[in-house]
PDB file of N, CA, C and O in Angstrom:
ATOM      1  N   UNK A  38      16.248  41.668 -66.705  1.00 54.00           N
ATOM      2  CA  UNK A  38      17.089  40.800 -67.483  1.00 54.00           C
ATOM      3  C   UNK A  38      18.405  40.519 -66.776  1.00 54.00           C
ATOM      4  O   UNK A  38      18.875  39.386 -66.788  1.00 54.00           O
ATOM      5  N   UNK A  39      19.000  41.551 -66.193  1.00 61.00           N
ATOM      6  CA  UNK A  39      20.276  41.360 -65.519  1.00 61.00           C
ATOM      7  C   UNK A  39      20.114  40.449 -64.311  1.00 61.00           C
ATOM      8  O   UNK A  39      20.949  39.584 -64.060  1.00 61.00           O
ATOM      9  N   UNK A  40      19.032  40.601 -63.566  1.00 62.00           N
ATOM     10  CA  UNK A  40      18.777  39.748 -62.411  1.00 62.00           C
ATOM     11  C   UNK A  40      18.687  38.293 -62.831  1.00 62.00           C
ATOM     12  O   UNK A  40      19.263  37.418 -62.191  1.00 62.00           O
ATOM     13  N   UNK A  41      17.973  38.019 -63.899  1.00 61.00           N
ATOM     14  CA  UNK A  41      17.853  36.656 -64.386  1.00 61.00           C
ATOM     15  C   UNK A  41      19.195  36.074 -64.802  1.00 61.00           C
ATOM     16  O   UNK A  41      19.484  34.907 -64.562  1.00 61.00           O
ATOM     17  N   UNK A  42      20.047  36.894 -65.390  1.00 57.00           N
ATOM     18  CA  UNK A  42      21.366  36.426 -65.794  1.00 57.00           C
ATOM     19  C   UNK A  42      22.203  36.031 -64.582  1.00 57.00           C
ATOM     20  O   UNK A  42      22.823  34.975 -64.555  1.00 57.00           O
ATOM     21  N   UNK A  43      22.220  36.872 -63.553  1.00 56.00           N
ATOM     22  CA  UNK A  43      23.020  36.573 -62.379  1.00 56.00           C
ATOM     23  C   UNK A  43      22.440  35.436 -61.548  1.00 56.00           C
ATOM     24  O   UNK A  43      23.169  34.726 -60.868  1.00 56.00           O
ATOM     25  N   UNK A  44      21.137  35.251 -61.599  1.00 62.00           N
ATOM     26  CA  UNK A  44      20.524  34.158 -60.856  1.00 62.00           C
ATOM     27  C   UNK A  44      20.628  32.822 -61.583  1.00 62.00           C
ATOM     28  O   UNK A  44      20.405  31.775 -60.986  1.00 62.00           O
ATOM     29  N   UNK A  45      20.978  32.851 -62.856  1.00 59.00           N
ATOM     30  CA  UNK A  45      20.998  31.613 -63.633  1.00 59.00           C
ATOM     31  C   UNK A  45      22.111  30.662 -63.216  1.00 59.00           C
ATOM     32  O   UNK A  45      22.043  29.476 -63.498  1.00 59.00           O
ATOM     33  N   UNK A  46      23.123  31.145 -62.541  1.00 61.00           N
ATOM     34  CA  UNK A  46      24.239  30.291 -62.137  1.00 61.00           C
ATOM     35  C   UNK A  46      24.058  29.709 -60.742  1.00 61.00           C
ATOM     36  O   UNK A  46      24.876  28.924 -60.299  1.00 61.00           O
ATOM     37  N   UNK A  47      23.003  30.060 -60.049  1.00 60.00           N
ATOM     38  CA  UNK A  47      22.825  29.592 -58.679  1.00 60.00           C
ATOM     39  C   UNK A  47      22.093  28.264 -58.640  1.00 60.00           C
ATOM     40  O   UNK A  47      21.111  28.066 -59.327  1.00 60.00           O
ATOM     41  N   UNK A  48      22.600  27.383 -57.794  1.00 62.00           N
ATOM     42  CA  UNK A  48      21.968  26.082 -57.600  1.00 62.00           C
ATOM     43  C   UNK A  48      21.079  26.062 -56.370  1.00 62.00           C
ATOM     44  O   UNK A  48      20.135  25.296 -56.306  1.00 62.00           O
ATOM     45  N   UNK A  49      21.412  26.875 -55.379  1.00 66.00           N
ATOM     46  CA  UNK A  49      20.678  26.864 -54.114  1.00 66.00           C
ATOM     47  C   UNK A  49      19.946  28.187 -53.911  1.00 66.00           C
ATOM     48  O   UNK A  49      20.395  29.229 -54.385  1.00 66.00           O
ATOM     49  N   UNK A  50      18.859  28.120 -53.153  1.00 66.00           N
ATOM     50  CA  UNK A  50      18.149  29.335 -52.778  1.00 66.00           C
ATOM     51  C   UNK A  50      18.944  30.024 -51.684  1.00 66.00           C
ATOM     52  O   UNK A  50      19.318  29.404 -50.701  1.00 66.00           O
ATOM     53  N   UNK A  51      19.176  31.289 -51.855  1.00 69.00           N
ATOM     54  CA  UNK A  51      19.951  32.029 -50.876  1.00 69.00           C
ATOM     55  C   UNK A  51      19.029  32.956 -50.094  1.00 69.00           C
ATOM     56  O   UNK A  51      18.617  34.005 -50.582  1.00 69.00           O
ATOM     57  N   UNK A  52      18.703  32.532 -48.860  1.00 76.00           N
ATOM     58  CA  UNK A  52      17.878  33.378 -48.020  1.00 76.00           C
ATOM     59  C   UNK A  52      18.655  34.597 -47.559  1.00 76.00           C
ATOM     60  O   UNK A  52      18.072  35.586 -47.140  1.00 76.00           O
ATOM     61  N   UNK A  53      19.978  34.535 -47.660  1.00 79.00           N
ATOM     62  CA  UNK A  53      20.797  35.697 -47.314  1.00 79.00           C
ATOM     63  C   UNK A  53      20.546  36.839 -48.292  1.00 79.00           C
ATOM     64  O   UNK A  53      20.779  38.000 -47.957  1.00 79.00           O
ATOM     65  N   UNK A  54      20.070  36.538 -49.491  1.00 79.00           N
ATOM     66  CA  UNK A  54      19.735  37.595 -50.453  1.00 79.00           C
ATOM     67  C   UNK A  54      18.334  38.136 -50.215  1.00 79.00           C
ATOM     68  O   UNK A  54      18.051  39.288 -50.526  1.00 79.00           O
ATOM     69  N   UNK A  55      17.453  37.302 -49.688  1.00 85.00           N
ATOM     70  CA  UNK A  55      16.054  37.693 -49.514  1.00 85.00           C
ATOM     71  C   UNK A  55      15.857  38.528 -48.246  1.00 85.00           C
ATOM     72  O   UNK A  55      15.118  39.515 -48.262  1.00 85.00           O
ATOM     73  N   UNK A  56      16.503  38.152 -47.164  1.00 89.00           N
ATOM     74  CA  UNK A  56      16.276  38.827 -45.885  1.00 89.00           C
ATOM     75  C   UNK A  56      16.592  40.322 -45.896  1.00 89.00           C
ATOM     76  O   UNK A  56      15.782  41.108 -45.401  1.00 89.00           O
ATOM     77  N   UNK A  57      17.724  40.766 -46.436  1.00 90.00           N
ATOM     78  CA  UNK A  57      17.962  42.222 -46.459  1.00 90.00           C
ATOM     79  C   UNK A  57      16.911  42.995 -47.260  1.00 90.00           C
ATOM     80  O   UNK A  57      16.515  44.089 -46.873  1.00 90.00           O
ATOM     81  N   UNK A  58      16.475  42.413 -48.362  1.00 89.00           N
ATOM     82  CA  UNK A  58      15.458  43.083 -49.175  1.00 89.00           C
ATOM     83  C   UNK A  58      14.143  43.167 -48.409  1.00 89.00           C
ATOM     84  O   UNK A  58      13.474  44.201 -48.409  1.00 89.00           O
ATOM     85  N   UNK A  59      13.771  42.076 -47.741  1.00 90.00           N
ATOM     86  CA  UNK A  59      12.532  42.062 -46.962  1.00 90.00           C
ATOM     87  C   UNK A  59      12.603  43.041 -45.799  1.00 90.00           C
ATOM     88  O   UNK A  59      11.647  43.776 -45.536  1.00 90.00           O
ATOM     89  N   UNK A  60      13.727  43.080 -45.106  1.00 92.00           N
ATOM     90  CA  UNK A  60      13.889  44.012 -43.980  1.00 92.00           C
ATOM     91  C   UNK A  60      13.819  45.464 -44.451  1.00 92.00           C
ATOM     92  O   UNK A  60      13.179  46.300 -43.819  1.00 92.00           O
ATOM     93  N   UNK A  61      14.491  45.751 -45.544  1.00 93.00           N
ATOM     94  CA  UNK A  61      14.498  47.116 -46.068  1.00 93.00           C
ATOM     95  C   UNK A  61      13.097  47.532 -46.526  1.00 93.00           C
ATOM     96  O   UNK A  61      12.674  48.666 -46.268  1.00 93.00           O
ATOM     97  N   UNK A  62      12.383  46.648 -47.171  1.00 92.00           N
ATOM     98  CA  UNK A  62      11.017  46.938 -47.600  1.00 92.00           C
ATOM     99  C   UNK A  62      10.124  47.195 -46.394  1.00 92.00           C
ATOM    100  O   UNK A  62       9.345  48.148 -46.371  1.00 92.00           O
ATOM    101  N   UNK A  63      10.247  46.354 -45.385  1.00 94.00           N
ATOM    102  CA  UNK A  63       9.450  46.518 -44.170  1.00 94.00           C
ATOM    103  C   UNK A  63       9.785  47.836 -43.481  1.00 94.00           C
ATOM    104  O   UNK A  63       8.887  48.580 -43.074  1.00 94.00           O
ATOM    105  N   UNK A  64      11.070  48.166 -43.365  1.00 95.00           N
ATOM    106  CA  UNK A  64      11.494  49.413 -42.723  1.00 95.00           C
ATOM    107  C   UNK A  64      10.908  50.633 -43.435  1.00 95.00           C
ATOM    108  O   UNK A  64      10.347  51.528 -42.805  1.00 95.00           O
ATOM    109  N   UNK A  65      11.046  50.676 -44.750  1.00 94.00           N
ATOM    110  CA  UNK A  65      10.536  51.832 -45.494  1.00 94.00           C
ATOM    111  C   UNK A  65       9.018  51.892 -45.493  1.00 94.00           C
ATOM    112  O   UNK A  65       8.440  52.982 -45.453  1.00 94.00           O
ATOM    113  N   UNK A  66       8.361  50.769 -45.527  1.00 91.00           N
ATOM    114  CA  UNK A  66       6.900  50.762 -45.478  1.00 91.00           C
ATOM    115  C   UNK A  66       6.399  51.371 -44.176  1.00 91.00           C
ATOM    116  O   UNK A  66       5.510  52.237 -44.174  1.00 91.00           O
ATOM    117  N   UNK A  67       6.974  50.942 -43.067  1.00 92.00           N
ATOM    118  CA  UNK A  67       6.556  51.468 -41.765  1.00 92.00           C
ATOM    119  C   UNK A  67       6.962  52.925 -41.608  1.00 92.00           C
ATOM    120  O   UNK A  67       6.177  53.757 -41.134  1.00 92.00           O
ATOM    121  N   UNK A  68       8.182  53.264 -42.014  1.00 93.00           N
ATOM    122  CA  UNK A  68       8.659  54.638 -41.872  1.00 93.00           C
ATOM    123  C   UNK A  68       7.802  55.628 -42.664  1.00 93.00           C
ATOM    124  O   UNK A  68       7.405  56.676 -42.140  1.00 93.00           O
ATOM    125  N   UNK A  69       7.534  55.292 -43.904  1.00 89.00           N
ATOM    126  CA  UNK A  69       6.727  56.191 -44.744  1.00 89.00           C
ATOM    127  C   UNK A  69       5.320  56.323 -44.181  1.00 89.00           C
ATOM    128  O   UNK A  69       4.759  57.422 -44.146  1.00 89.00           O
ATOM    129  N   UNK A  70       4.752  55.214 -43.696  1.00 91.00           N
ATOM    130  CA  UNK A  70       3.416  55.291 -43.121  1.00 91.00           C
ATOM    131  C   UNK A  70       3.388  56.211 -41.900  1.00 91.00           C
ATOM    132  O   UNK A  70       2.501  57.057 -41.782  1.00 91.00           O
ATOM    133  N   UNK A  71       4.345  56.051 -40.989  1.00 90.00           N
ATOM    134  CA  UNK A  71       4.330  56.876 -39.779  1.00 90.00           C
ATOM    135  C   UNK A  71       4.583  58.354 -40.083  1.00 90.00           C
ATOM    136  O   UNK A  71       4.007  59.226 -39.428  1.00 90.00           O
ATOM    137  N   UNK A  72       5.387  58.642 -41.073  1.00 93.00           N
ATOM    138  CA  UNK A  72       5.586  60.037 -41.475  1.00 93.00           C
ATOM    139  C   UNK A  72       4.283  60.611 -42.028  1.00 93.00           C
ATOM    140  O   UNK A  72       3.865  61.719 -41.656  1.00 93.00           O
ATOM    141  N   UNK A  73       3.628  59.865 -42.908  1.00 90.00           N
ATOM    142  CA  UNK A  73       2.360  60.337 -43.471  1.00 90.00           C
ATOM    143  C   UNK A  73       1.268  60.425 -42.407  1.00 90.00           C
ATOM    144  O   UNK A  73       0.453  61.339 -42.421  1.00 90.00           O
ATOM    145  N   UNK A  74       1.273  59.490 -41.462  1.00 89.00           N
ATOM    146  CA  UNK A  74       0.298  59.516 -40.372  1.00 89.00           C
ATOM    147  C   UNK A  74       0.520  60.735 -39.481  1.00 89.00           C
ATOM    148  O   UNK A  74      -0.433  61.402 -39.075  1.00 89.00           O
ATOM    149  N   UNK A  75       1.783  61.057 -39.189  1.00 91.00           N
ATOM    150  CA  UNK A  75       2.105  62.225 -38.361  1.00 91.00           C
ATOM    151  C   UNK A  75       1.723  63.525 -39.063  1.00 91.00           C
ATOM    152  O   UNK A  75       1.331  64.497 -38.410  1.00 91.00           O
ATOM    153  N   UNK A  76       1.814  63.542 -40.376  1.00 91.00           N
ATOM    154  CA  UNK A  76       1.443  64.735 -41.139  1.00 91.00           C
ATOM    155  C   UNK A  76      -0.060  64.820 -41.398  1.00 91.00           C
ATOM    156  O   UNK A  76      -0.540  65.818 -41.927  1.00 91.00           O
ATOM    157  N   UNK A  77      -0.774  63.787 -41.051  1.00 89.00           N
ATOM    158  CA  UNK A  77      -2.217  63.769 -41.256  1.00 89.00           C
ATOM    159  C   UNK A  77      -2.631  63.373 -42.659  1.00 89.00           C
ATOM    160  O   UNK A  77      -3.790  63.526 -43.030  1.00 89.00           O
ATOM    161  N   UNK A  78      -1.690  62.855 -43.435  1.00 87.00           N
ATOM    162  CA  UNK A  78      -1.993  62.488 -44.817  1.00 87.00           C
ATOM    163  C   UNK A  78      -2.453  61.040 -44.954  1.00 87.00           C
ATOM    164  O   UNK A  78      -2.852  60.620 -46.036  1.00 87.00           O
ATOM    165  N   UNK A  79      -2.371  60.264 -43.868  1.00 81.00           N
ATOM    166  CA  UNK A  79      -2.788  58.868 -43.921  1.00 81.00           C
ATOM    167  C   UNK A  79      -3.542  58.521 -42.647  1.00 81.00           C
ATOM    168  O   UNK A  79      -3.195  58.989 -41.564  1.00 81.00           O
ATOM    169  N   UNK A  80      -4.578  57.729 -42.803  1.00 85.00           N
ATOM    170  CA  UNK A  80      -5.333  57.248 -41.662  1.00 85.00           C
ATOM    171  C   UNK A  80      -4.998  55.795 -41.397  1.00 85.00           C
ATOM    172  O   UNK A  80      -4.328  55.137 -42.186  1.00 85.00           O
ATOM    173  N   UNK A  81      -5.468  55.292 -40.275  1.00 86.00           N
ATOM    174  CA  UNK A  81      -5.171  53.908 -39.927  1.00 86.00           C
ATOM    175  C   UNK A  81      -6.453  53.094 -39.910  1.00 86.00           C
ATOM    176  O   UNK A  81      -7.459  53.508 -39.341  1.00 86.00           O
ATOM    177  N   UNK A  82      -6.407  51.938 -40.543  1.00 87.00           N
ATOM    178  CA  UNK A  82      -7.495  50.967 -40.515  1.00 87.00           C
ATOM    179  C   UNK A  82      -6.858  49.574 -40.507  1.00 87.00           C
ATOM    180  O   UNK A  82      -5.639  49.446 -40.623  1.00 87.00           O
ATOM    181  N   UNK A  83      -7.661  48.567 -40.380  1.00 88.00           N
ATOM    182  CA  UNK A  83      -7.142  47.205 -40.380  1.00 88.00           C
ATOM    183  C   UNK A  83      -6.459  46.888 -41.704  1.00 88.00           C
ATOM    184  O   UNK A  83      -5.370  46.314 -41.746  1.00 88.00           O
ATOM    185  N   UNK A  84      -7.087  47.287 -42.789  1.00 88.00           N
ATOM    186  CA  UNK A  84      -6.510  47.034 -44.110  1.00 88.00           C
ATOM    187  C   UNK A  84      -5.188  47.782 -44.286  1.00 88.00           C
ATOM    188  O   UNK A  84      -4.216  47.225 -44.794  1.00 88.00           O
ATOM    189  N   UNK A  85      -5.147  49.022 -43.866  1.00 87.00           N
ATOM    190  CA  UNK A  85      -3.912  49.794 -43.955  1.00 87.00           C
ATOM    191  C   UNK A  85      -2.822  49.161 -43.110  1.00 87.00           C
ATOM    192  O   UNK A  85      -1.672  49.054 -43.535  1.00 87.00           O
ATOM    193  N   UNK A  86      -3.186  48.725 -41.900  1.00 86.00           N
ATOM    194  CA  UNK A  86      -2.222  48.086 -41.022  1.00 86.00           C
ATOM    195  C   UNK A  86      -1.633  46.825 -41.632  1.00 86.00           C
ATOM    196  O   UNK A  86      -0.429  46.573 -41.535  1.00 86.00           O
ATOM    197  N   UNK A  87      -2.471  46.025 -42.275  1.00 88.00           N
ATOM    198  CA  UNK A  87      -1.975  44.814 -42.938  1.00 88.00           C
ATOM    199  C   UNK A  87      -1.017  45.154 -44.066  1.00 88.00           C
ATOM    200  O   UNK A  87       0.022  44.511 -44.230  1.00 88.00           O
ATOM    201  N   UNK A  88      -1.344  46.175 -44.841  1.00 88.00           N
ATOM    202  CA  UNK A  88      -0.478  46.571 -45.953  1.00 88.00           C
ATOM    203  C   UNK A  88       0.825  47.179 -45.462  1.00 88.00           C
ATOM    204  O   UNK A  88       1.867  47.012 -46.095  1.00 88.00           O
ATOM    205  N   UNK A  89       0.781  47.891 -44.348  1.00 88.00           N
ATOM    206  CA  UNK A  89       1.988  48.524 -43.823  1.00 88.00           C
ATOM    207  C   UNK A  89       2.918  47.496 -43.186  1.00 88.00           C
ATOM    208  O   UNK A  89       4.122  47.499 -43.434  1.00 88.00           O
ATOM    209  N   UNK A  90       2.383  46.616 -42.361  1.00 91.00           N
ATOM    210  CA  UNK A  90       3.220  45.689 -41.621  1.00 91.00           C
ATOM    211  C   UNK A  90       3.556  44.406 -42.389  1.00 91.00           C
ATOM    212  O   UNK A  90       4.480  43.695 -42.019  1.00 91.00           O
ATOM    213  N   UNK A  91       2.826  44.111 -43.439  1.00 91.00           N
ATOM    214  CA  UNK A  91       3.106  42.943 -44.281  1.00 91.00           C
ATOM    215  C   UNK A  91       3.124  43.353 -45.763  1.00 91.00           C
ATOM    216  O   UNK A  91       2.323  42.870 -46.557  1.00 91.00           O
ATOM    217  N   UNK A  92       4.046  44.241 -46.139  1.00 91.00           N
ATOM    218  CA  UNK A  92       4.018  44.770 -47.509  1.00 91.00           C
ATOM    219  C   UNK A  92       4.331  43.731 -48.578  1.00 91.00           C
ATOM    220  O   UNK A  92       3.828  43.825 -49.694  1.00 91.00           O
ATOM    221  N   UNK A  93       5.114  42.727 -48.259  1.00 89.00           N
ATOM    222  CA  UNK A  93       5.486  41.737 -49.270  1.00 89.00           C
ATOM    223  C   UNK A  93       4.366  40.735 -49.487  1.00 89.00           C
ATOM    224  O   UNK A  93       4.035  40.396 -50.622  1.00 89.00           O
ATOM    225  N   UNK A  94       3.737  40.291 -48.415  1.00 89.00           N
ATOM    226  CA  UNK A  94       2.663  39.307 -48.513  1.00 89.00           C
ATOM    227  C   UNK A  94       1.418  39.901 -49.167  1.00 89.00           C
ATOM    228  O   UNK A  94       0.723  39.231 -49.926  1.00 89.00           O
ATOM    229  N   UNK A  95       1.144  41.180 -48.890  1.00 90.00           N
ATOM    230  CA  UNK A  95      -0.073  41.808 -49.404  1.00 90.00           C
ATOM    231  C   UNK A  95       0.131  42.497 -50.754  1.00 90.00           C
ATOM    232  O   UNK A  95      -0.757  43.193 -51.224  1.00 90.00           O
ATOM    233  N   UNK A  96       1.287  42.294 -51.373  1.00 86.00           N
ATOM    234  CA  UNK A  96       1.601  42.894 -52.673  1.00 86.00           C
ATOM    235  C   UNK A  96       1.493  44.415 -52.674  1.00 86.00           C
ATOM    236  O   UNK A  96       1.146  45.021 -53.689  1.00 86.00           O
ATOM    237  N   UNK A  97       1.820  45.050 -51.560  1.00 86.00           N
ATOM    238  CA  UNK A  97       1.825  46.518 -51.531  1.00 86.00           C
ATOM    239  C   UNK A  97       2.882  47.068 -52.482  1.00 86.00           C
ATOM    240  O   UNK A  97       2.685  48.092 -53.114  1.00 86.00           O
ATOM    241  N   UNK A  98       4.006  46.388 -52.523  1.00 88.00           N
ATOM    242  CA  UNK A  98       5.071  46.730 -53.462  1.00 88.00           C
ATOM    243  C   UNK A  98       5.254  45.512 -54.359  1.00 88.00           C
ATOM    244  O   UNK A  98       6.071  44.642 -54.098  1.00 88.00           O
ATOM    245  N   UNK A  99       4.498  45.445 -55.418  1.00 90.00           N
ATOM    246  CA  UNK A  99       4.425  44.261 -56.251  1.00 90.00           C
ATOM    247  C   UNK A  99       5.774  43.885 -56.841  1.00 90.00           C
ATOM    248  O   UNK A  99       6.085  42.711 -56.993  1.00 90.00           O
ATOM    249  N   UNK A 100       6.596  44.860 -57.172  1.00 90.00           N
ATOM    250  CA  UNK A 100       7.884  44.557 -57.783  1.00 90.00           C
ATOM    251  C   UNK A 100       8.787  43.816 -56.801  1.00 90.00           C
ATOM    252  O   UNK A 100       9.458  42.845 -57.166  1.00 90.00           O
ATOM    253  N   UNK A 101       8.806  44.262 -55.555  1.00 90.00           N
ATOM    254  CA  UNK A 101       9.620  43.606 -54.531  1.00 90.00           C
ATOM    255  C   UNK A 101       9.107  42.190 -54.282  1.00 90.00           C
ATOM    256  O   UNK A 101       9.897  41.245 -54.154  1.00 90.00           O
ATOM    257  N   UNK A 102       7.796  42.026 -54.220  1.00 91.00           N
ATOM    258  CA  UNK A 102       7.212  40.704 -54.014  1.00 91.00           C
ATOM    259  C   UNK A 102       7.623  39.745 -55.133  1.00 91.00           C
ATOM    260  O   UNK A 102       8.050  38.616 -54.871  1.00 91.00           O
ATOM    261  N   UNK A 103       7.530  40.188 -56.367  1.00 89.00           N
ATOM    262  CA  UNK A 103       7.879  39.331 -57.491  1.00 89.00           C
ATOM    263  C   UNK A 103       9.384  39.096 -57.579  1.00 89.00           C
ATOM    264  O   UNK A 103       9.827  38.014 -57.973  1.00 89.00           O
ATOM    265  N   UNK A 104      10.184  40.076 -57.196  1.00 86.00           N
ATOM    266  CA  UNK A 104      11.629  39.894 -57.192  1.00 86.00           C
ATOM    267  C   UNK A 104      12.027  38.825 -56.173  1.00 86.00           C
ATOM    268  O   UNK A 104      12.845  37.947 -56.469  1.00 86.00           O
ATOM    269  N   UNK A 105      11.447  38.882 -54.970  1.00 88.00           N
ATOM    270  CA  UNK A 105      11.740  37.878 -53.946  1.00 88.00           C
ATOM    271  C   UNK A 105      11.286  36.502 -54.424  1.00 88.00           C
ATOM    272  O   UNK A 105      11.986  35.508 -54.236  1.00 88.00           O
ATOM    273  N   UNK A 106      10.139  36.441 -55.054  1.00 88.00           N
ATOM    274  CA  UNK A 106       9.664  35.172 -55.607  1.00 88.00           C
ATOM    275  C   UNK A 106      10.625  34.640 -56.666  1.00 88.00           C
ATOM    276  O   UNK A 106      10.932  33.446 -56.702  1.00 88.00           O
ATOM    277  N   UNK A 107      11.139  35.516 -57.513  1.00 84.00           N
ATOM    278  CA  UNK A 107      12.112  35.117 -58.533  1.00 84.00           C
ATOM    279  C   UNK A 107      13.389  34.592 -57.892  1.00 84.00           C
ATOM    280  O   UNK A 107      13.924  33.565 -58.323  1.00 84.00           O
ATOM    281  N   UNK A 108      13.877  35.257 -56.863  1.00 84.00           N
ATOM    282  CA  UNK A 108      15.088  34.810 -56.183  1.00 84.00           C
ATOM    283  C   UNK A 108      14.865  33.442 -55.548  1.00 84.00           C
ATOM    284  O   UNK A 108      15.728  32.562 -55.623  1.00 84.00           O
ATOM    285  N   UNK A 109      13.712  33.244 -54.938  1.00 85.00           N
ATOM    286  CA  UNK A 109      13.429  31.968 -54.276  1.00 85.00           C
ATOM    287  C   UNK A 109      13.222  30.827 -55.273  1.00 85.00           C
ATOM    288  O   UNK A 109      13.567  29.683 -54.991  1.00 85.00           O
ATOM    289  N   UNK A 110      12.665  31.131 -56.430  1.00 84.00           N
ATOM    290  CA  UNK A 110      12.381  30.091 -57.417  1.00 84.00           C
ATOM    291  C   UNK A 110      13.475  29.902 -58.469  1.00 84.00           C
ATOM    292  O   UNK A 110      13.385  28.996 -59.296  1.00 84.00           O
ATOM    293  N   UNK A 111      14.499  30.725 -58.442  1.00 81.00           N
ATOM    294  CA  UNK A 111      15.539  30.624 -59.469  1.00 81.00           C
ATOM    295  C   UNK A 111      16.233  29.269 -59.504  1.00 81.00           C
ATOM    296  O   UNK A 111      16.536  28.777 -60.601  1.00 81.00           O
ATOM    297  N   UNK A 112      16.496  28.597 -58.376  1.00 80.00           N
ATOM    298  CA  UNK A 112      17.082  27.252 -58.491  1.00 80.00           C
ATOM    299  C   UNK A 112      16.166  26.260 -59.218  1.00 80.00           C
ATOM    300  O   UNK A 112      16.648  25.417 -59.979  1.00 80.00           O
ATOM    301  N   UNK A 113      14.876  26.381 -59.009  1.00 81.00           N
ATOM    302  CA  UNK A 113      13.930  25.497 -59.697  1.00 81.00           C
ATOM    303  C   UNK A 113      13.957  25.780 -61.196  1.00 81.00           C
ATOM    304  O   UNK A 113      13.988  24.852 -62.021  1.00 81.00           O
ATOM    305  N   UNK A 114      13.974  27.052 -61.567  1.00 79.00           N
ATOM    306  CA  UNK A 114      14.046  27.413 -62.987  1.00 79.00           C
ATOM    307  C   UNK A 114      15.337  26.900 -63.618  1.00 79.00           C
ATOM    308  O   UNK A 114      15.342  26.435 -64.760  1.00 79.00           O
ATOM    309  N   UNK A 115      16.446  26.982 -62.880  1.00 78.00           N
ATOM    310  CA  UNK A 115      17.711  26.498 -63.397  1.00 78.00           C
ATOM    311  C   UNK A 115      17.689  24.999 -63.637  1.00 78.00           C
ATOM    312  O   UNK A 115      18.211  24.521 -64.638  1.00 78.00           O
ATOM    313  N   UNK A 116      17.084  24.255 -62.731  1.00 80.00           N
ATOM    314  CA  UNK A 116      16.968  22.802 -62.909  1.00 80.00           C
ATOM    315  C   UNK A 116      16.119  22.490 -64.133  1.00 80.00           C
ATOM    316  O   UNK A 116      16.454  21.619 -64.939  1.00 80.00           O
ATOM    317  N   UNK A 117      15.015  23.216 -64.287  1.00 84.00           N
ATOM    318  CA  UNK A 117      14.139  22.978 -65.448  1.00 84.00           C
ATOM    319  C   UNK A 117      14.833  23.333 -66.767  1.00 84.00           C
ATOM    320  O   UNK A 117      14.612  22.669 -67.784  1.00 84.00           O
ATOM    321  N   UNK A 118      15.654  24.358 -66.750  1.00 76.00           N
ATOM    322  CA  UNK A 118      16.369  24.745 -67.974  1.00 76.00           C
ATOM    323  C   UNK A 118      17.426  23.737 -68.367  1.00 76.00           C
ATOM    324  O   UNK A 118      17.746  23.591 -69.546  1.00 76.00           O
ATOM    325  N   UNK A 119      17.978  23.039 -67.398  1.00 78.00           N
ATOM    326  CA  UNK A 119      19.039  22.078 -67.684  1.00 78.00           C
ATOM    327  C   UNK A 119      18.499  20.712 -68.118  1.00 78.00           C
ATOM    328  O   UNK A 119      19.265  19.842 -68.513  1.00 78.00           O
ATOM    329  N   UNK A 120      17.201  20.494 -68.038  1.00 75.00           N
ATOM    330  CA  UNK A 120      16.642  19.203 -68.439  1.00 75.00           C
ATOM    331  C   UNK A 120      16.668  19.011 -69.939  1.00 75.00           C
ATOM    332  O   UNK A 120      16.567  19.791 -70.745  1.00 75.00           O
TER     333      UNK A 120
END
């Protein structure tokens, strides 16, 4: 709810808000995987590799994916609300 309130005043899509979130998600996805791989708790396959290196596109962290989508689409929602 708070995110929607703060995004309601924006007219333009701000990629400056999306990039840090995407970088941080990517960093933690890779870091956690390599720690688990080093401990022997995770194996590597093509599917795992796709989820690790593309966590936002593959919905590995669904909340982050939907949050980024909300940030990117908030200007469109604002225009529709003002009609």
